[in-house]
Amino acid sequence: MRDLLVVGGGIIGLAVAWRALGAGLSVTVLDPDAGDGATRAAAGMLAPATEAEFTEDAALALHLAAAGRWLTFAADLEAAAGTGVGLRESGTLTLAYDDTDAALLRRLLALQARHAVSSRALTIAEARRHEPLLGPRLSGAAWVPGDHAVDPRAVHAALQRAIADGHGAVVPRAAVRLARHEGRVVGALDDAGRVHRAGSTVVAAGWASAPLLADLPEVTVPVRPVKGQTLRLQTDPDLAPRHVVRGLVQGRPVYVVGRSPATEGPWAGHCEIVVGATTEENPDDRRATAGGVFALLRDARALLPAIDEAALVEVTPRARPATPDNLPLVGPTHVPGLHLATGHHRNGILLAPLTAEIVVAGLTGSWFDVDVTRADPPTLLAALRASDPRRFPSPDPDTRRTDGGPR
Ligand code: GLY
């Protein structure tokens, strides 16, 4: 019997588990292949501004608050694990390829200004000074100093180490259903027939959270898979971008995230570059497609032609967990003992530290008592409310509670 069972060992599940251990809870994580879901494909952009969408103000507030937590989270995790997490605070260069892309970029800058996000238009000459290897055809550029990147695989490895050091267990088994007693969720049954009992259970299984919870009449978990393909390349450091490059190429978004040179392994002395990502309303079929790879390389090399010289070493197709309103499901549900941490869609890496903070606050009875460091607490509070898992009505009206959720 543990205090907490976490179903799902991606970056979200492990961040929750690690912070829960830090709060004094005993923790088990269940995942047959921890880190092999969306975490494996993610490039690691910490990009509230450059990933902002029109009409999604609550999401932007949430993402800005999450970005503000990454420095402390990375420093704490590196100290706990004794390994780096590849945080690069180098800012993001946003590029527009043609005139229509430049018009959209101007609208994005206006959106960012309305939300007091620091960003500014650059001339093409200024953009080339930031990033000398840009392609010949560009129509617009902007600089977003606060959007950074981290290496999700390094973060995941560090979390595994820190959890092991903290006496947490990561069990390589799949949860097949939740265990219940007198209405309460009391753990989960794994695919070997073993029941993992716990005082509380957090389901953080990405898009697979929906099928796992399908037979619970009290909760609605409208999470669907949205497939994305990313590419990993290796290049000489002289040919790697210095900053995250986010582009619009004839209306299609593309991003290029470079890492510092590797110090060991087969690519020691080279820089990894991640190019992403396709967005496909498709299931998690794990199939790389020729069309997906072609489109990503075509658009990335339009911005950074030196990509032609890099070695293409990996194509990673995985599915993000998306919700109907593009906000995650984070916190307690109507079912005693059951909490959710899923639905993070394009921002799972960015949202991991804040999600862990919110979930642990819910587990320890201080829901909404999270440390609000942002200048605009009411906005953050509204964003946290907007992420409440209880916002989607239960299919069974008799099981709806009227007193539990924040409103
Ligand atoms: N965060 C970018 C993506 O999901 O592709």
Short mmCIF file of C-alpha atoms and ligand atoms in Angstrom, two decimals:
data_model
loop_
_atom_site.label_atom_id
_atom_site.label_comp_id
_atom_site.label_asym_id
_atom_site.label_seq_id
_atom_site.Cartn_x
_atom_site.Cartn_y
_atom_site.Cartn_z
CA MET A 1 0.00 0.00 0.00
CA ARG A 2 1.44 3.33 -1.14
CA ASP A 3 0.24 6.87 -0.61
CA LEU A 4 0.18 7.43 -4.37
CA LEU A 5 -0.03 5.40 -7.55
CA VAL A 6 0.78 7.24 -10.78
CA VAL A 7 -0.44 5.54 -13.96
CA GLY A 8 1.85 6.69 -16.76
CA GLY A 9 5.58 7.33 -16.65
CA GLY A 10 6.02 10.07 -19.24
CA ILE A 11 7.37 13.46 -18.20
CA ILE A 12 4.03 14.43 -16.62
CA GLY A 13 3.67 11.25 -14.55
CA LEU A 14 7.28 11.29 -13.40
CA ALA A 15 7.22 15.01 -12.53
CA VAL A 16 4.14 14.37 -10.38
CA ALA A 17 5.78 11.31 -8.78
CA TRP A 18 9.02 13.16 -8.01
CA ARG A 19 7.33 16.22 -6.51
CA ALA A 20 5.00 13.92 -4.51
CA LEU A 21 8.03 12.10 -3.09
CA GLY A 22 9.40 15.50 -2.14
CA ALA A 23 6.14 16.23 -0.30
CA GLY A 24 6.68 13.10 1.80
CA LEU A 25 4.36 10.67 -0.04
CA SER A 26 5.34 7.10 -0.90
CA VAL A 27 4.92 6.57 -4.65
CA THR A 28 4.68 3.85 -7.29
CA VAL A 29 4.56 4.61 -11.03
CA LEU A 30 3.09 2.07 -13.48
CA ASP A 31 4.24 2.14 -17.10
CA PRO A 32 5.34 -0.73 -19.34
CA ASP A 33 7.68 1.57 -21.28
CA ALA A 34 8.18 4.78 -19.32
CA GLY A 35 9.01 7.76 -21.51
CA ASP A 36 8.15 6.06 -24.80
CA GLY A 37 4.99 8.08 -25.47
CA ALA A 38 4.73 11.74 -26.42
CA THR A 39 7.77 12.50 -24.24
CA ARG A 40 9.97 10.56 -26.66
CA ALA A 41 8.94 12.63 -29.66
CA ALA A 42 8.88 16.03 -27.94
CA ALA A 43 11.47 18.60 -28.99
CA GLY A 44 11.25 20.36 -25.63
CA MET A 45 10.17 23.85 -26.57
CA LEU A 46 9.27 26.00 -23.57
CA ALA A 47 7.39 28.38 -25.78
CA PRO A 48 4.29 30.04 -24.32
CA ALA A 49 4.61 32.98 -26.74
CA THR A 50 5.55 31.30 -30.00
CA GLU A 51 3.02 28.48 -29.51
CA ALA A 52 0.22 30.93 -28.54
CA GLU A 53 -3.08 30.54 -30.36
CA PHE A 54 -5.65 33.26 -31.02
CA THR A 55 -8.71 33.04 -28.68
CA GLU A 56 -6.90 30.76 -26.21
CA ASP A 57 -6.25 33.27 -23.42
CA ALA A 58 -6.58 30.79 -20.54
CA ALA A 59 -4.04 28.49 -22.20
CA LEU A 60 -1.61 31.38 -22.68
CA ALA A 61 -1.91 32.39 -19.01
CA LEU A 62 -1.32 28.80 -17.97
CA HIS A 63 1.67 28.45 -20.30
CA LEU A 64 3.26 31.69 -19.09
CA ALA A 65 2.90 30.57 -15.48
CA ALA A 66 4.40 27.18 -16.40
CA ALA A 67 7.38 28.77 -18.16
CA GLY A 68 8.08 30.76 -14.99
CA ARG A 69 8.50 27.53 -13.05
CA TRP A 70 11.02 25.84 -15.31
CA LEU A 71 14.22 27.45 -13.98
CA THR A 72 13.59 26.30 -10.42
CA PHE A 73 12.35 22.89 -11.55
CA ALA A 74 15.43 22.30 -13.72
CA ALA A 75 17.83 23.45 -10.99
CA ASP A 76 16.11 21.27 -8.36
CA LEU A 77 16.07 18.26 -10.66
CA GLU A 78 19.69 18.62 -11.74
CA ALA A 79 20.72 18.84 -8.08
CA ALA A 80 18.62 15.80 -7.15
CA ALA A 81 19.68 13.62 -10.07
CA GLY A 82 23.25 14.82 -10.53
CA THR A 83 22.72 15.07 -14.32
CA GLY A 84 21.92 17.91 -16.70
CA VAL A 85 18.53 18.43 -18.32
CA GLY A 86 19.69 20.42 -21.35
CA LEU A 87 17.93 23.68 -20.50
CA ARG A 88 19.01 26.32 -23.04
CA GLU A 89 17.89 29.86 -22.29
CA SER A 90 18.76 31.14 -25.73
CA GLY A 91 15.44 32.65 -26.84
CA THR A 92 13.43 31.94 -29.97
CA LEU A 93 13.71 33.45 -33.43
CA THR A 94 10.41 33.45 -35.31
CA LEU A 95 10.56 33.61 -39.09
CA ALA A 96 8.05 34.19 -41.86
CA TYR A 97 8.81 32.76 -45.29
CA ASP A 98 6.43 34.65 -47.58
CA ASP A 99 4.30 37.78 -47.34
CA THR A 100 1.24 35.93 -46.06
CA ASP A 101 3.37 34.32 -43.33
CA ALA A 102 4.72 37.80 -42.46
CA ALA A 103 1.16 39.14 -42.08
CA LEU A 104 0.34 36.30 -39.65
CA LEU A 105 3.57 36.96 -37.76
CA ARG A 106 2.53 40.61 -37.28
CA ARG A 107 -0.81 39.46 -35.85
CA LEU A 108 1.03 37.07 -33.51
CA LEU A 109 3.24 39.93 -32.29
CA ALA A 110 0.11 42.00 -31.58
CA LEU A 111 -1.40 39.06 -29.64
CA GLN A 112 1.79 38.72 -27.59
CA ALA A 113 1.82 42.48 -26.88
CA ARG A 114 -1.81 42.32 -25.64
CA HIS A 115 -0.66 39.69 -23.12
CA ALA A 116 2.43 41.69 -22.08
CA VAL A 117 4.74 39.02 -23.52
CA SER A 118 8.15 40.35 -24.45
CA SER A 119 8.71 40.05 -28.22
CA ARG A 120 9.71 42.42 -31.03
CA ALA A 121 9.84 42.53 -34.79
CA LEU A 122 13.29 42.28 -36.38
CA THR A 123 14.49 43.29 -39.80
CA ILE A 124 15.79 40.40 -41.88
CA ALA A 125 19.31 41.82 -41.44
CA GLU A 126 18.89 41.76 -37.64
CA ALA A 127 17.56 38.20 -37.83
CA ARG A 128 20.65 37.17 -39.79
CA ARG A 129 22.87 38.68 -37.10
CA HIS A 130 21.07 36.49 -34.53
CA GLU A 131 21.28 33.41 -36.75
CA PRO A 132 23.83 33.71 -39.58
CA LEU A 133 22.76 30.52 -41.38
CA LEU A 134 19.27 31.63 -42.40
CA GLY A 135 18.01 30.85 -45.90
CA PRO A 136 17.89 33.44 -48.71
CA ARG A 137 14.10 33.94 -48.84
CA LEU A 138 12.48 35.47 -45.75
CA SER A 139 9.67 38.03 -45.42
CA GLY A 140 9.61 38.70 -41.70
CA ALA A 141 11.25 37.94 -38.38
CA ALA A 142 10.69 38.43 -34.66
CA TRP A 143 12.64 37.84 -31.49
CA VAL A 144 11.03 36.22 -28.44
CA PRO A 145 13.64 36.36 -25.64
CA GLY A 146 11.62 34.38 -23.08
CA ASP A 147 10.87 31.22 -25.11
CA HIS A 148 13.50 28.57 -24.49
CA ALA A 149 14.03 24.80 -24.77
CA VAL A 150 14.98 21.79 -22.70
CA ASP A 151 15.94 18.23 -23.65
CA PRO A 152 12.89 16.08 -22.74
CA ARG A 153 14.83 12.81 -22.83
CA ALA A 154 17.44 14.22 -20.45
CA VAL A 155 14.66 15.49 -18.16
CA HIS A 156 13.00 12.08 -18.19
CA ALA A 157 16.26 10.26 -17.40
CA ALA A 158 16.93 12.71 -14.55
CA LEU A 159 13.42 12.18 -13.16
CA GLN A 160 13.88 8.40 -13.22
CA ARG A 161 17.13 8.75 -11.32
CA ALA A 162 15.72 11.20 -8.78
CA ILE A 163 12.67 8.99 -8.20
CA ALA A 164 14.85 5.93 -7.64
CA ASP A 165 17.06 7.91 -5.23
CA GLY A 166 13.90 9.04 -3.41
CA HIS A 167 12.77 5.41 -2.98
CA GLY A 168 9.94 5.67 -5.48
CA ALA A 169 9.22 2.63 -7.66
CA VAL A 170 8.69 2.61 -11.43
CA VAL A 171 7.04 -0.75 -12.23
CA PRO A 172 7.27 -1.78 -15.93
CA ARG A 173 3.67 -2.96 -16.19
CA ALA A 174 0.53 -1.56 -17.85
CA ALA A 175 -2.54 -0.64 -15.81
CA VAL A 176 -5.53 -2.50 -17.25
CA ARG A 177 -8.19 -1.01 -14.95
CA LEU A 178 -8.57 0.98 -11.79
CA ALA A 179 -9.38 -0.75 -8.49
CA ARG A 180 -12.36 0.61 -6.52
CA HIS A 181 -13.66 0.12 -3.00
CA GLU A 182 -16.91 1.68 -1.80
CA GLY A 183 -16.81 4.21 -4.62
CA ARG A 184 -13.22 5.27 -3.98
CA VAL A 185 -10.38 4.57 -6.43
CA VAL A 186 -7.82 2.60 -4.41
CA GLY A 187 -5.17 1.83 -7.03
CA ALA A 188 -5.00 -0.19 -10.23
CA LEU A 189 -4.75 -3.73 -11.56
CA ASP A 190 -1.76 -4.36 -13.83
CA ASP A 191 -1.44 -6.66 -16.84
CA ALA A 192 0.19 -9.37 -14.69
CA GLY A 193 -2.90 -9.50 -12.45
CA ARG A 194 -1.30 -7.63 -9.54
CA VAL A 195 -3.23 -4.94 -7.71
CA HIS A 196 -1.22 -1.84 -6.75
CA ARG A 197 -3.10 -0.31 -3.81
CA ALA A 198 -2.72 3.35 -2.98
CA GLY A 199 -4.45 6.09 -1.03
CA SER A 200 -4.67 8.20 -4.20
CA THR A 201 -4.24 7.47 -7.90
CA VAL A 202 -3.14 9.95 -10.55
CA VAL A 203 -3.87 8.95 -14.14
CA ALA A 204 -1.19 10.54 -16.34
CA ALA A 205 -1.30 8.14 -19.26
CA GLY A 206 -1.54 10.67 -22.09
CA TRP A 207 -4.19 9.87 -24.70
CA ALA A 208 -4.47 6.32 -23.21
CA SER A 209 -6.04 7.88 -20.09
CA ALA A 210 -9.39 7.99 -21.94
CA PRO A 211 -9.73 4.23 -22.65
CA LEU A 212 -8.43 3.39 -19.16
CA LEU A 213 -11.18 5.50 -17.56
CA ALA A 214 -13.92 4.66 -20.06
CA ASP A 215 -15.85 2.45 -17.61
CA LEU A 216 -15.98 5.05 -14.81
CA PRO A 217 -19.45 6.61 -15.17
CA GLU A 218 -18.60 9.63 -12.99
CA VAL A 219 -15.77 11.05 -15.07
CA THR A 220 -15.55 12.31 -18.62
CA VAL A 221 -12.05 12.28 -20.07
CA PRO A 222 -12.35 13.63 -23.62
CA VAL A 223 -8.70 13.10 -24.53
CA ARG A 224 -7.91 12.07 -28.09
CA PRO A 225 -4.63 11.21 -29.81
CA VAL A 226 -3.23 13.80 -32.21
CA LYS A 227 -0.29 12.29 -34.02
CA GLY A 228 2.92 14.22 -34.49
CA GLN A 229 6.16 13.24 -36.18
CA THR A 230 9.50 14.76 -35.21
CA LEU A 231 12.92 14.27 -36.78
CA ARG A 232 16.28 14.04 -35.05
CA LEU A 233 19.37 15.07 -36.94
CA GLN A 234 23.02 15.31 -35.95
CA THR A 235 25.25 18.06 -37.24
CA ASP A 236 28.55 19.81 -36.86
CA PRO A 237 28.23 22.56 -34.18
CA ASP A 238 29.14 25.21 -36.79
CA LEU A 239 25.99 24.30 -38.73
CA ALA A 240 23.58 24.10 -35.77
CA PRO A 241 21.16 26.96 -35.02
CA ARG A 242 22.10 29.04 -31.98
CA HIS A 243 18.48 29.61 -30.95
CA VAL A 244 15.18 27.83 -31.26
CA VAL A 245 13.86 28.70 -34.72
CA ARG A 246 10.10 28.77 -35.17
CA GLY A 247 8.84 29.36 -38.66
CA LEU A 248 5.82 29.77 -40.84
CA VAL A 249 6.42 28.48 -44.34
CA GLN A 250 3.50 29.11 -46.71
CA GLY A 251 1.11 28.80 -43.78
CA ARG A 252 2.70 25.67 -42.30
CA PRO A 253 4.32 25.90 -38.85
CA VAL A 254 7.72 24.27 -38.35
CA TYR A 255 10.31 24.45 -35.59
CA VAL A 256 13.98 23.60 -35.26
CA VAL A 257 15.49 23.05 -31.81
CA GLY A 258 19.25 22.66 -31.46
CA ARG A 259 21.11 21.20 -28.49
CA SER A 260 24.59 21.78 -27.12
CA PRO A 261 27.31 19.45 -28.49
CA ALA A 262 27.19 15.93 -27.05
CA THR A 263 30.12 15.03 -24.82
CA GLU A 264 29.82 11.25 -25.19
CA GLY A 265 28.22 8.52 -27.30
CA PRO A 266 28.38 7.86 -31.05
CA TRP A 267 27.65 11.54 -31.84
CA ALA A 268 30.11 13.09 -29.38
CA GLY A 269 31.13 16.54 -30.62
CA HIS A 270 27.95 16.85 -32.73
CA CYS A 271 24.76 18.78 -32.00
CA GLU A 272 21.35 17.16 -32.05
CA ILE A 273 18.72 19.11 -33.98
CA VAL A 274 15.03 18.30 -33.58
CA VAL A 275 12.67 19.31 -36.38
CA GLY A 276 8.93 19.21 -35.76
CA ALA A 277 6.21 18.56 -36.01
CA THR A 278 3.35 17.23 -38.05
CA THR A 279 -0.14 17.59 -36.57
CA GLU A 280 -2.42 14.76 -37.70
CA GLU A 281 -5.85 13.77 -36.43
CA ASN A 282 -4.66 10.18 -36.42
CA PRO A 283 -4.22 7.49 -33.76
CA ASP A 284 -0.89 6.53 -32.22
CA ASP A 285 0.04 4.12 -35.05
CA ARG A 286 3.79 4.74 -34.61
CA ARG A 287 4.19 4.92 -38.41
CA ALA A 288 6.63 7.40 -39.88
CA THR A 289 5.32 8.60 -43.22
CA ALA A 290 7.31 9.68 -46.26
CA GLY A 291 5.01 12.69 -46.65
CA GLY A 292 5.51 13.77 -43.04
CA VAL A 293 9.29 13.53 -43.21
CA PHE A 294 9.38 15.27 -46.59
CA ALA A 295 7.20 18.19 -45.42
CA LEU A 296 9.24 18.77 -42.26
CA LEU A 297 12.57 18.71 -44.09
CA ARG A 298 11.26 20.90 -46.94
CA ASP A 299 10.02 23.58 -44.55
CA ALA A 300 12.98 23.42 -42.14
CA ARG A 301 15.54 23.72 -44.94
CA ALA A 302 13.65 26.68 -46.40
CA LEU A 303 14.61 28.51 -43.19
CA LEU A 304 17.94 26.82 -42.43
CA PRO A 305 19.47 25.34 -45.62
CA ALA A 306 22.48 23.95 -43.70
CA ILE A 307 20.15 21.19 -42.50
CA ASP A 308 21.00 19.50 -45.81
CA GLU A 309 24.43 18.64 -44.38
CA ALA A 310 23.08 16.97 -41.21
CA ALA A 311 22.65 13.23 -40.66
CA LEU A 312 19.01 12.17 -40.30
CA VAL A 313 19.17 9.66 -37.44
CA GLU A 314 15.60 9.26 -36.18
CA VAL A 315 11.96 9.76 -37.11
CA THR A 316 9.68 9.62 -34.07
CA PRO A 317 5.93 9.30 -34.58
CA ARG A 318 3.88 9.58 -31.37
CA ALA A 319 0.50 10.99 -30.38
CA ARG A 320 -0.13 14.00 -28.16
CA PRO A 321 -3.10 13.90 -25.77
CA ALA A 322 -5.49 16.64 -26.93
CA THR A 323 -8.75 17.91 -25.39
CA PRO A 324 -11.72 19.67 -27.03
CA ASP A 325 -10.75 23.07 -25.54
CA ASN A 326 -6.94 22.64 -25.81
CA LEU A 327 -6.56 22.88 -22.02
CA PRO A 328 -5.23 20.01 -19.90
CA LEU A 329 -7.10 18.01 -17.27
CA VAL A 330 -5.20 18.58 -14.03
CA GLY A 331 -6.36 17.92 -10.48
CA PRO A 332 -8.97 15.96 -8.55
CA THR A 333 -12.05 14.41 -10.17
CA HIS A 334 -15.54 13.76 -8.81
CA VAL A 335 -14.35 10.28 -7.76
CA PRO A 336 -12.64 10.16 -4.35
CA GLY A 337 -9.03 9.06 -4.69
CA LEU A 338 -8.80 9.79 -8.43
CA HIS A 339 -6.81 12.69 -9.87
CA LEU A 340 -5.92 13.45 -13.49
CA ALA A 341 -2.82 14.87 -15.16
CA THR A 342 -3.38 14.52 -18.89
CA GLY A 343 -4.57 16.36 -22.01
CA HIS A 344 -1.46 18.54 -22.32
CA HIS A 345 -1.52 18.39 -26.12
CA ARG A 346 1.37 20.46 -27.56
CA ASN A 347 2.67 21.66 -24.20
CA GLY A 348 3.38 18.63 -22.03
CA ILE A 349 7.04 19.47 -21.51
CA LEU A 350 6.30 23.13 -20.73
CA LEU A 351 3.46 22.24 -18.35
CA ALA A 352 5.17 19.39 -16.44
CA PRO A 353 6.49 21.43 -13.45
CA LEU A 354 3.26 23.40 -12.96
CA THR A 355 1.14 20.26 -13.41
CA ALA A 356 3.17 18.49 -10.73
CA GLU A 357 2.71 21.46 -8.41
CA ILE A 358 -1.07 21.57 -8.94
CA VAL A 359 -1.53 17.81 -8.59
CA VAL A 360 0.57 17.59 -5.43
CA ALA A 361 -1.38 20.55 -4.00
CA GLY A 362 -4.57 18.59 -4.69
CA LEU A 363 -3.15 15.42 -3.13
CA THR A 364 -2.01 17.18 0.01
CA GLY A 365 -5.24 19.13 0.47
CA SER A 366 -4.03 22.54 -0.64
CA TRP A 367 -5.80 22.72 -4.03
CA PHE A 368 -5.36 26.20 -5.47
CA ASP A 369 -2.94 27.05 -2.70
CA VAL A 370 -0.13 26.94 -5.23
CA ASP A 371 2.53 29.60 -5.04
CA VAL A 372 1.43 32.29 -7.46
CA THR A 373 4.54 34.16 -8.50
CA ARG A 374 3.20 35.70 -11.70
CA ALA A 375 2.30 39.37 -11.70
CA ASP A 376 -1.30 38.60 -12.54
CA PRO A 377 -2.62 36.00 -10.07
CA PRO A 378 -6.31 36.30 -11.07
CA THR A 379 -5.39 35.33 -14.62
CA LEU A 380 -3.46 32.31 -13.42
CA LEU A 381 -6.24 31.34 -11.07
CA ALA A 382 -8.70 31.52 -13.97
CA ALA A 383 -6.37 29.33 -16.03
CA LEU A 384 -6.11 26.77 -13.23
CA ARG A 385 -9.90 26.71 -12.97
CA ALA A 386 -10.12 26.29 -16.74
CA SER A 387 -7.95 23.14 -16.44
CA ASP A 388 -10.15 21.52 -13.78
CA PRO A 389 -11.01 17.96 -14.90
CA ARG A 390 -14.56 18.44 -13.60
CA ARG A 391 -15.39 21.01 -16.31
CA PHE A 392 -16.67 18.33 -18.69
CA PRO A 393 -20.11 17.10 -17.60
CA SER A 394 -20.41 13.52 -16.47
CA PRO A 395 -22.50 11.31 -18.76
CA ASP A 396 -24.40 10.20 -15.63
CA PRO A 397 -26.10 13.23 -14.00
CA ASP A 398 -26.77 11.32 -10.75
CA THR A 399 -23.05 11.07 -10.08
CA ARG A 400 -22.28 14.78 -10.53
CA ARG A 401 -21.25 16.60 -7.40
CA THR A 402 -22.30 20.19 -7.10
CA ASP A 403 -20.00 21.30 -4.32
CA GLY A 404 -16.57 20.00 -5.25
CA GLY A 405 -15.11 21.87 -8.16
CA PRO A 406 -13.70 25.33 -8.24
CA ARG A 407 -15.95 27.68 -10.21
N1 GLY B 1 5.11 21.51 -28.81
C1 GLY B 1 5.13 21.34 -30.18
C2 GLY B 1 4.42 20.18 -30.72
O1 GLY B 1 3.60 19.55 -30.08
O2 GLY B 1 4.66 19.87 -31.85
#
